[in-house]
GROMACS .gro file of C-alpha atoms in nm:
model
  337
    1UNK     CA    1   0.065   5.164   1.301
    2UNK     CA    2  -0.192   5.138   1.569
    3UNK     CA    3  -0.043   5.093   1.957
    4UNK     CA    4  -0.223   4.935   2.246
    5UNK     CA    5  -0.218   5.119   2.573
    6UNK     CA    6  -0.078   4.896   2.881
    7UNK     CA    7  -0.199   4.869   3.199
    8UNK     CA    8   0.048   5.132   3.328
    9UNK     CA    9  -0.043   5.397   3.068
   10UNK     CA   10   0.257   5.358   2.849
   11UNK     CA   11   0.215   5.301   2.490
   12UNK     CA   12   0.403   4.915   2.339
   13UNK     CA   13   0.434   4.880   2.003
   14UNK     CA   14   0.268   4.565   1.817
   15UNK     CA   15   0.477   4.288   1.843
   16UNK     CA   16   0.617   4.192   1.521
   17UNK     CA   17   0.926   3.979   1.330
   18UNK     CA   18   1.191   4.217   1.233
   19UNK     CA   19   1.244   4.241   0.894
   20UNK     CA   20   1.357   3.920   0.730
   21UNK     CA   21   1.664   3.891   0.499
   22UNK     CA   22   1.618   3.703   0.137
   23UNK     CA   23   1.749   3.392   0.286
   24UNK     CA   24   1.500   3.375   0.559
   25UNK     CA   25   1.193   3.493   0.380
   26UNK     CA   26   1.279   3.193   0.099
   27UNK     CA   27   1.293   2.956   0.351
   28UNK     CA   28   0.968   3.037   0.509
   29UNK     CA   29   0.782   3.104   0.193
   30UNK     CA   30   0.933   2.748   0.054
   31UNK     CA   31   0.796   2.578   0.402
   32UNK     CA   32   0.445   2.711   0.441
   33UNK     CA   33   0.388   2.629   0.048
   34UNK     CA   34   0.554   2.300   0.027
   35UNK     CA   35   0.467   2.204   0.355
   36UNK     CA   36   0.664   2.021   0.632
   37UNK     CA   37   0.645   1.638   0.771
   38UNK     CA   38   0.663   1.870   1.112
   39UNK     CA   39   0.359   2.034   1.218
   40UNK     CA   40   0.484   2.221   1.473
   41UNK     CA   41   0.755   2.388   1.182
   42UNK     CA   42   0.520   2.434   0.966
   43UNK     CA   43   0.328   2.599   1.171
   44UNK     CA   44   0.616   2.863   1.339
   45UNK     CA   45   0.705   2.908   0.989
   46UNK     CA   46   0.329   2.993   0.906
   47UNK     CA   47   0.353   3.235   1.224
   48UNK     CA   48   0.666   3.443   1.108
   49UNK     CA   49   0.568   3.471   0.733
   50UNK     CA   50   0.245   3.585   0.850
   51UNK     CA   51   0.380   3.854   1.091
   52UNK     CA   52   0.629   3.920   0.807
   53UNK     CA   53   0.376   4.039   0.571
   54UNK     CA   54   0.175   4.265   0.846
   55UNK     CA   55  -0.053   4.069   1.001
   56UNK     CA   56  -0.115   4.142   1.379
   57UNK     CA   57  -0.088   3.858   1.619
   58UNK     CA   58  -0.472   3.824   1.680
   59UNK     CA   59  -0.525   3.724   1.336
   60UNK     CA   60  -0.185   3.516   1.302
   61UNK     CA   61  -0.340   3.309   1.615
   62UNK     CA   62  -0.690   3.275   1.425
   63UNK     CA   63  -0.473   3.158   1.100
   64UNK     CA   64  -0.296   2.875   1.284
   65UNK     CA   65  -0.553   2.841   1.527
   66UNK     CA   66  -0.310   2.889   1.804
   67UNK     CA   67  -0.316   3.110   2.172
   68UNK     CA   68  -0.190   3.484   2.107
   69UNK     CA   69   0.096   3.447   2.381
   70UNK     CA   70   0.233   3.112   2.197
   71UNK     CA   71   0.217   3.387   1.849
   72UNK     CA   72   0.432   3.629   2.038
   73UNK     CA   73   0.655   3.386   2.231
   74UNK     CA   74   0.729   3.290   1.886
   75UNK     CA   75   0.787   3.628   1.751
   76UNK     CA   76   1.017   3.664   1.968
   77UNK     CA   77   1.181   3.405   1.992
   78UNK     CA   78   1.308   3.454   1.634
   79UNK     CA   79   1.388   3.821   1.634
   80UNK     CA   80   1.645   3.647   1.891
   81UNK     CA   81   1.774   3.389   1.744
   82UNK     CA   82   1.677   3.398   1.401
   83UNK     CA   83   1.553   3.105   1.182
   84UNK     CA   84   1.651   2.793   1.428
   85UNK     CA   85   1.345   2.911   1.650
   86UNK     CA   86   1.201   2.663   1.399
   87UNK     CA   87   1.305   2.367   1.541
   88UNK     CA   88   1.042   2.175   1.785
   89UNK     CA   89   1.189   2.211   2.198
   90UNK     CA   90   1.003   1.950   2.366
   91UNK     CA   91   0.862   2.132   2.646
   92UNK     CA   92   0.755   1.910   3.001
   93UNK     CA   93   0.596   1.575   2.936
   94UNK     CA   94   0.192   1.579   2.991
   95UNK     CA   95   0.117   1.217   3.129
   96UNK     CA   96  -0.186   1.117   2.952
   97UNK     CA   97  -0.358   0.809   2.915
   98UNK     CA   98  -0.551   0.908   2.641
   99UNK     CA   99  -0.319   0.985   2.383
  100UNK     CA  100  -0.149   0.632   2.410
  101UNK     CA  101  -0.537   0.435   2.390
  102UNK     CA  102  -0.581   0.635   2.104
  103UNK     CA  103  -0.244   0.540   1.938
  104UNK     CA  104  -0.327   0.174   2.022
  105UNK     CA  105  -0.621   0.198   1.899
  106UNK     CA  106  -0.578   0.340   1.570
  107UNK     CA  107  -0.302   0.050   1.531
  108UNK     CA  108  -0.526  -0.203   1.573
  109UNK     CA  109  -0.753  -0.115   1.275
  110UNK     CA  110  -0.408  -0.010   1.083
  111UNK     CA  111  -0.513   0.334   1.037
  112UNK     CA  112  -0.234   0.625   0.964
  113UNK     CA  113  -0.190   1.007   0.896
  114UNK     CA  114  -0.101   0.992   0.543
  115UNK     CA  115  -0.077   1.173   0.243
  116UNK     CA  116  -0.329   1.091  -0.039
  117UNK     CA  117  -0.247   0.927  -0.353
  118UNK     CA  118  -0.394   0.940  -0.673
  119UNK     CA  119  -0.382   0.626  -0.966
  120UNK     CA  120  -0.486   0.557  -1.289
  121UNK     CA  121  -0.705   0.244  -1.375
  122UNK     CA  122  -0.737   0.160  -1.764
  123UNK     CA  123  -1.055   0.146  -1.915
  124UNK     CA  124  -0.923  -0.040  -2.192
  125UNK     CA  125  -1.160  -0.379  -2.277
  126UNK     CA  126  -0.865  -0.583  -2.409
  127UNK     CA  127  -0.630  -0.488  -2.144
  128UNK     CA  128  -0.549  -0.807  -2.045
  129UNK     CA  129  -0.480  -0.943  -2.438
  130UNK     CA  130  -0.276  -0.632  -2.506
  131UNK     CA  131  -0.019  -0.702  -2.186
  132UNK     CA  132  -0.028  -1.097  -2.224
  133UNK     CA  133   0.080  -1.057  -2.592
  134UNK     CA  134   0.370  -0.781  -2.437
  135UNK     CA  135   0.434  -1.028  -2.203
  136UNK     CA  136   0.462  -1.323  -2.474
  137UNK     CA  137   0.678  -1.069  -2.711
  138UNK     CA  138   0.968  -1.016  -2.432
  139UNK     CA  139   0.989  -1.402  -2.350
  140UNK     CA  140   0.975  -1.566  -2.697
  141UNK     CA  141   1.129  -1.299  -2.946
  142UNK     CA  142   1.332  -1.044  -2.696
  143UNK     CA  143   1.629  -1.078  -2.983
  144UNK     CA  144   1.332  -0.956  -3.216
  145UNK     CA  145   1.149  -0.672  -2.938
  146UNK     CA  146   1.195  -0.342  -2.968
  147UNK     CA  147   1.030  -0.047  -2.814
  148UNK     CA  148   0.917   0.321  -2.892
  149UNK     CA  149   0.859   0.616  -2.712
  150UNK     CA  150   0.859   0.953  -2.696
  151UNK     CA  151   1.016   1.166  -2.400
  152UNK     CA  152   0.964   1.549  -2.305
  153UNK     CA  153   0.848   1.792  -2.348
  154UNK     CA  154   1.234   1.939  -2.327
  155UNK     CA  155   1.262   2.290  -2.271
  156UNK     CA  156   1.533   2.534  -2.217
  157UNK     CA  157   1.532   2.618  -1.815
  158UNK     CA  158   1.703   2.563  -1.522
  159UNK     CA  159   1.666   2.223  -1.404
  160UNK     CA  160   1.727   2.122  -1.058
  161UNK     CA  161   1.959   1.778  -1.012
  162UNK     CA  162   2.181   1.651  -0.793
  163UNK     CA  163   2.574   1.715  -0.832
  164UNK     CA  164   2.967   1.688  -0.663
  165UNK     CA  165   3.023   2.022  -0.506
  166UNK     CA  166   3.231   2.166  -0.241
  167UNK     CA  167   3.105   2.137   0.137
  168UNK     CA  168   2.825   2.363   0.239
  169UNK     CA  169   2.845   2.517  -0.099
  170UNK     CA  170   2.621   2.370  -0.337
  171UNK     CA  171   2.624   2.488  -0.705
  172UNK     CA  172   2.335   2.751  -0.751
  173UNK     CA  173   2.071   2.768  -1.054
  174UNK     CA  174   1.928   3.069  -1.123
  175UNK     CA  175   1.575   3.113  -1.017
  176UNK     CA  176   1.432   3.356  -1.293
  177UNK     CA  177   1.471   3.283  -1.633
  178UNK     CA  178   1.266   3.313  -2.005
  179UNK     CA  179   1.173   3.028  -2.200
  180UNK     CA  180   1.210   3.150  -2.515
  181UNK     CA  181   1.326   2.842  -2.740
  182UNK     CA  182   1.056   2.632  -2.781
  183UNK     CA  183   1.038   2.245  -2.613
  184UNK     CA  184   1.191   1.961  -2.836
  185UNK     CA  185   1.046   1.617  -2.788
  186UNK     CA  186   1.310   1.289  -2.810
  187UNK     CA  187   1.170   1.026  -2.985
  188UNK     CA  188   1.341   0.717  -2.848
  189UNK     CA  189   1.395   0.374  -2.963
  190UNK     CA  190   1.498   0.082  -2.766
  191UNK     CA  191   1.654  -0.247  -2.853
  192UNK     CA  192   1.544  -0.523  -2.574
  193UNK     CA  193   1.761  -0.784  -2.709
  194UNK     CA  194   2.055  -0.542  -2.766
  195UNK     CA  195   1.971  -0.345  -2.494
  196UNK     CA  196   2.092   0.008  -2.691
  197UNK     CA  197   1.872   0.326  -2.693
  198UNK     CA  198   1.905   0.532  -2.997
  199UNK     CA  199   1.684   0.827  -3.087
  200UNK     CA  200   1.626   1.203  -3.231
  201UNK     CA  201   1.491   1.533  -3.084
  202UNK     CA  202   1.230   1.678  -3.286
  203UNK     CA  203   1.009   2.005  -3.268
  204UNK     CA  204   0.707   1.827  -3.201
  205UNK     CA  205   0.573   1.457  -3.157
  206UNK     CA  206   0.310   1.335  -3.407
  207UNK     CA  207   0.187   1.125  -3.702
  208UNK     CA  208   0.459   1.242  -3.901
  209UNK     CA  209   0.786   1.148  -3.736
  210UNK     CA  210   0.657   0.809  -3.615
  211UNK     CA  211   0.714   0.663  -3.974
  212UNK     CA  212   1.105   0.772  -3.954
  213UNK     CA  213   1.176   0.651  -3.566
  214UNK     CA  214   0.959   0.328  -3.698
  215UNK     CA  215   1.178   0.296  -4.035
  216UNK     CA  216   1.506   0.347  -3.792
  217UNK     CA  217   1.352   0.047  -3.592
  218UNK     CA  218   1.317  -0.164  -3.885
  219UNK     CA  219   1.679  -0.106  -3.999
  220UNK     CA  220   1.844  -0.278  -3.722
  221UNK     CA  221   1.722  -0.564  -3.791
  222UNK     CA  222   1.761  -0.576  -4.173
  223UNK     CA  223   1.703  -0.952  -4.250
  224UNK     CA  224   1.343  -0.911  -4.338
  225UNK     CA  225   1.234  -1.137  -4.043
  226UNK     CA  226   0.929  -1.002  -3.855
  227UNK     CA  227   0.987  -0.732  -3.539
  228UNK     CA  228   0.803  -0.617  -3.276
  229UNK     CA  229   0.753  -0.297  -3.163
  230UNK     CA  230   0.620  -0.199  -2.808
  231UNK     CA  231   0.467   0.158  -2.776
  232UNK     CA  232   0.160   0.341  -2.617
  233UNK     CA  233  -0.143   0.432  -2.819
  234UNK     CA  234  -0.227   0.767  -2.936
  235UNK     CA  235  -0.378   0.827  -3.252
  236UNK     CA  236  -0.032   0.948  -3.374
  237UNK     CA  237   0.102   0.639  -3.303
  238UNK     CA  238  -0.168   0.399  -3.459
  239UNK     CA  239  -0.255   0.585  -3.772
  240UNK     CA  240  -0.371   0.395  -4.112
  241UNK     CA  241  -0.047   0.487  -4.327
  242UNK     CA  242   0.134   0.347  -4.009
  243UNK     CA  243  -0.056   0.013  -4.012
  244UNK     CA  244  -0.005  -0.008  -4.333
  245UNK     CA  245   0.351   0.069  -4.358
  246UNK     CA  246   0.403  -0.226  -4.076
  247UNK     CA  247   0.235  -0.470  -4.252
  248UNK     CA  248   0.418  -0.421  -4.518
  249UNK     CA  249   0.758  -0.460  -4.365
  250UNK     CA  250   0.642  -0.702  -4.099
  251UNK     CA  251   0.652  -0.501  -3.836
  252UNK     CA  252   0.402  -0.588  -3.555
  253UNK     CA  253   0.293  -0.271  -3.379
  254UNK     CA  254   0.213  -0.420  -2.977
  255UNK     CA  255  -0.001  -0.135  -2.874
  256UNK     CA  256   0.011  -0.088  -2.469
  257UNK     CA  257  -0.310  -0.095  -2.278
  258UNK     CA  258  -0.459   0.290  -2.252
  259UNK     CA  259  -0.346   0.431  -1.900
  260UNK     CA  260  -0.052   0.143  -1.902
  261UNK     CA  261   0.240   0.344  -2.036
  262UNK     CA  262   0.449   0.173  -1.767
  263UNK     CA  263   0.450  -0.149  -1.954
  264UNK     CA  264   0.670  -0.010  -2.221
  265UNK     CA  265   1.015  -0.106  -2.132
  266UNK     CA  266   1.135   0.215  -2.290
  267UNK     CA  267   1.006   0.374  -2.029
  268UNK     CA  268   1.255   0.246  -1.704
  269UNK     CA  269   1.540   0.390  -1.957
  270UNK     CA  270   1.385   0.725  -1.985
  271UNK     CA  271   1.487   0.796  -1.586
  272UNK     CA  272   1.858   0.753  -1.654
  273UNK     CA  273   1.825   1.000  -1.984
  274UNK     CA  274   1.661   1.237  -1.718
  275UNK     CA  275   1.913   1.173  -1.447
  276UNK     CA  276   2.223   1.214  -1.658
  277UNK     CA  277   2.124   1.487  -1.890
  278UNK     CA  278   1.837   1.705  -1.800
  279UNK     CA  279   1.925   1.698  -1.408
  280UNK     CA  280   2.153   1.999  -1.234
  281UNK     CA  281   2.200   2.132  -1.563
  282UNK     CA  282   2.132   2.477  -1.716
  283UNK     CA  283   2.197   2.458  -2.141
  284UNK     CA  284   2.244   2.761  -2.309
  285UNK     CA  285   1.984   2.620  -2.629
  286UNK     CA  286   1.861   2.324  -2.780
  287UNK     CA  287   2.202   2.234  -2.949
  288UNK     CA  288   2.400   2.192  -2.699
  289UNK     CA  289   2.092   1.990  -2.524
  290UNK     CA  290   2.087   1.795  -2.762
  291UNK     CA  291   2.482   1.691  -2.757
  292UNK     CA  292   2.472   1.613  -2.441
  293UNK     CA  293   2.189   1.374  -2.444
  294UNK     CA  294   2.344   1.180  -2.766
  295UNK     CA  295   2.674   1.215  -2.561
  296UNK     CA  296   2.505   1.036  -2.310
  297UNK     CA  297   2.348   0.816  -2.596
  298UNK     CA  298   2.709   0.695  -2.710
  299UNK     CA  299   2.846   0.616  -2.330
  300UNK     CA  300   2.550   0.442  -2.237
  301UNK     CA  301   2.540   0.214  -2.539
  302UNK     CA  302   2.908   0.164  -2.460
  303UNK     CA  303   2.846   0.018  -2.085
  304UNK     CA  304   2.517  -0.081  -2.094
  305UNK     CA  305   2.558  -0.250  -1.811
  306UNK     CA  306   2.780  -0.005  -1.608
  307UNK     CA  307   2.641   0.017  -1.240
  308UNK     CA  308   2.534   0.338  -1.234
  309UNK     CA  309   2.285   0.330  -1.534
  310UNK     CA  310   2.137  -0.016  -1.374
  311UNK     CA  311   2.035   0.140  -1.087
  312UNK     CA  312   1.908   0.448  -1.246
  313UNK     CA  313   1.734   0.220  -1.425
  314UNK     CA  314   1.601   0.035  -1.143
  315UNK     CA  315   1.491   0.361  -0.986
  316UNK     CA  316   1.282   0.438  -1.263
  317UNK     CA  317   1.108   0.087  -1.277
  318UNK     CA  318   1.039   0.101  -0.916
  319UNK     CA  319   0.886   0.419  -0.998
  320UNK     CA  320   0.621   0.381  -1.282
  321UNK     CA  321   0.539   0.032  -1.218
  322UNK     CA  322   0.454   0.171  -0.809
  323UNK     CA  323   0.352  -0.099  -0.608
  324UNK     CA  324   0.411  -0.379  -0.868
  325UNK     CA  325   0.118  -0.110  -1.079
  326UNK     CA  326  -0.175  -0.274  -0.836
  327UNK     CA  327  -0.248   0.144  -0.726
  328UNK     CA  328  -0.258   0.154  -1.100
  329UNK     CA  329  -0.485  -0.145  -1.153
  330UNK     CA  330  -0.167  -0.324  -1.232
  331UNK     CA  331  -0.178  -0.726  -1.229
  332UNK     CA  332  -0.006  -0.944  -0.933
  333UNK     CA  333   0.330  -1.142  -1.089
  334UNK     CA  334   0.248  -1.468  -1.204
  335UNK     CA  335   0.353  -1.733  -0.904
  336UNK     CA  336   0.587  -2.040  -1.068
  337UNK     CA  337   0.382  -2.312  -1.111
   0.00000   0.00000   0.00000
């Protein structure tokens, strides 16, 4: 390691973080990739990982385009007092008239420092027809609606959740792991009128199990009246022994607009299946996956209208129809005549 000679002859040594424990070097790897809604810990935590991994402070201050003395004030600062360095010490007040004309300014023409966003608009030419005829379906025949969907892929990891634990001492997930078992894919079917969600895990989604989740569809409602079945359209879904199968049994298949998977109502009950099964949990295989999400199956079915699984549901709804779906190129609510 190079040294720099000081004024007085002596020889320092380049100023440096010590060396971090596993804890700390998580922390600050899991900051400067995920990012911070504070700049200025971002950017300490950009400092340390940097000096961490050998680079000298004249390039750390070129990487967060920062003065070399703030770099080693830094530095320092944590080999003191470790990780809480990271938190922003106001230092004196700068009167400025600037800064505050700018802020009114930019509030004037509603402009913000934002994240971007990304959406979806569907390119679909009967858009409209497609979600009035959904629309007409859950008003008129909801006893008589169904929906169809399938939900994954489901593999065999750790998956992060939320969970009762002691104080300060959350349960832990391992962080390395094989995948090794394949994904499974739940093919789920939803009763509107009923409100009951019933469905099967299966290797792979396709052409060929749509028939069977189609035929399970068709059995609750026995009576040979006509149904209606609500799902998205891939070619697996809208194939010509399917078509023919439904017009056969009277089933109507009410095909979702393309990019406009949130108007399946399946789709809100998805994000409680997620929450309550796949969430803070670690399954050994896809067995005992799979008993656990039919275990949910059978208690959700039971209080379908139990608190918890409302607003779960809600959750979801709020999510995939964002914005009432206009960042989507959703439609505004219809206004009560």
């Amino acid at each position: 390691m190079t040294s720099y000679p000081t004024a007085g002859g002596a020889v320092a040594e380049p100023v440096r973080v010590r060396r971090l424990t596993d804890q700390e070097g998580w922390k600050l790897q899991r900051i400067v990739r995920r990012g911070s809604t504070n700049s200025v810990r971002c950017r300490r935590a950009m400092m340390l990982l940097a000096s961490a991994g050998g680079n000298r402070v004249p390039v750390i201050a070129q990487l967060v385009q920062a003065d070399e003395d703030t770099v080693r004030d830094v530095i320092h600062r944590f080999n003191e007092i470790g990780l809480a360095c990271l938190r922003k010490v106001h230092g004196r007040v700068i009167q400025t008239g600037g800064r505050e004309a700018l802020r009114c300014l930019l509030a004037r023409r509603r402009v913000a420092f934002q994240h971007t966003k990304t959406w979806k608009e569907s390119p679909d030419p009967e858009r409209e027809a497609k979600l009035d005829r959904i629309e007409e379906v859950l008003d008129r025949f909801p006893d008589r609606g169904f929906a169809f969907d399938e939900f994954g892929p489901l593999g065999i990891r750790p998956a992060p959740g939320l969970g009762w634990a002691a104080q300060k001492r959350p349960d832990r997930l391992p962080a390395t792991y094989h995948r090794t078992h394949g994904v499974r894919y739940f093919h789920g079917c939803y009763s509107v009128g009923d409100g009951t969600l019933w469905g099967i895990n299966r290797r792979k989604k396709g052409a060929v199990n749509t028939p069977a989740a189609l035929k399970s569809i068709r059995a609750a409602r026995p009576d040979g009246a006509p149904i209606y079945v609500i799902m998205d359209n891939p070619s697996a879904h809208k194939g010509a022994g399917i078509r023919r199968w439904a017009t056969k049994n009277k089933v109507e298949l009410c095909f979702t607009p393309t990019h406009t998977s949130w108007a399946n109502p399946i789709e809100a009950h998805f994000g409680p299946l997620r929450q309550f099964t796949i969430a803070n949990s670690h399954h050994p295989n896809h067995t005992v996956q799979t008993r656990a999400l039919h275990a949910y199956l059978r208690r959700r079915n039971a209080n379908a209208r139990h608190r918890d699984v409302l607003a779960a549901e809600r959750k979801e709804r709020a999510r995939i129809r964002s914005e009432k779906g206009i960042c989507w190129g959703g439609r505004l609510l219809k206004t009560a005549a």
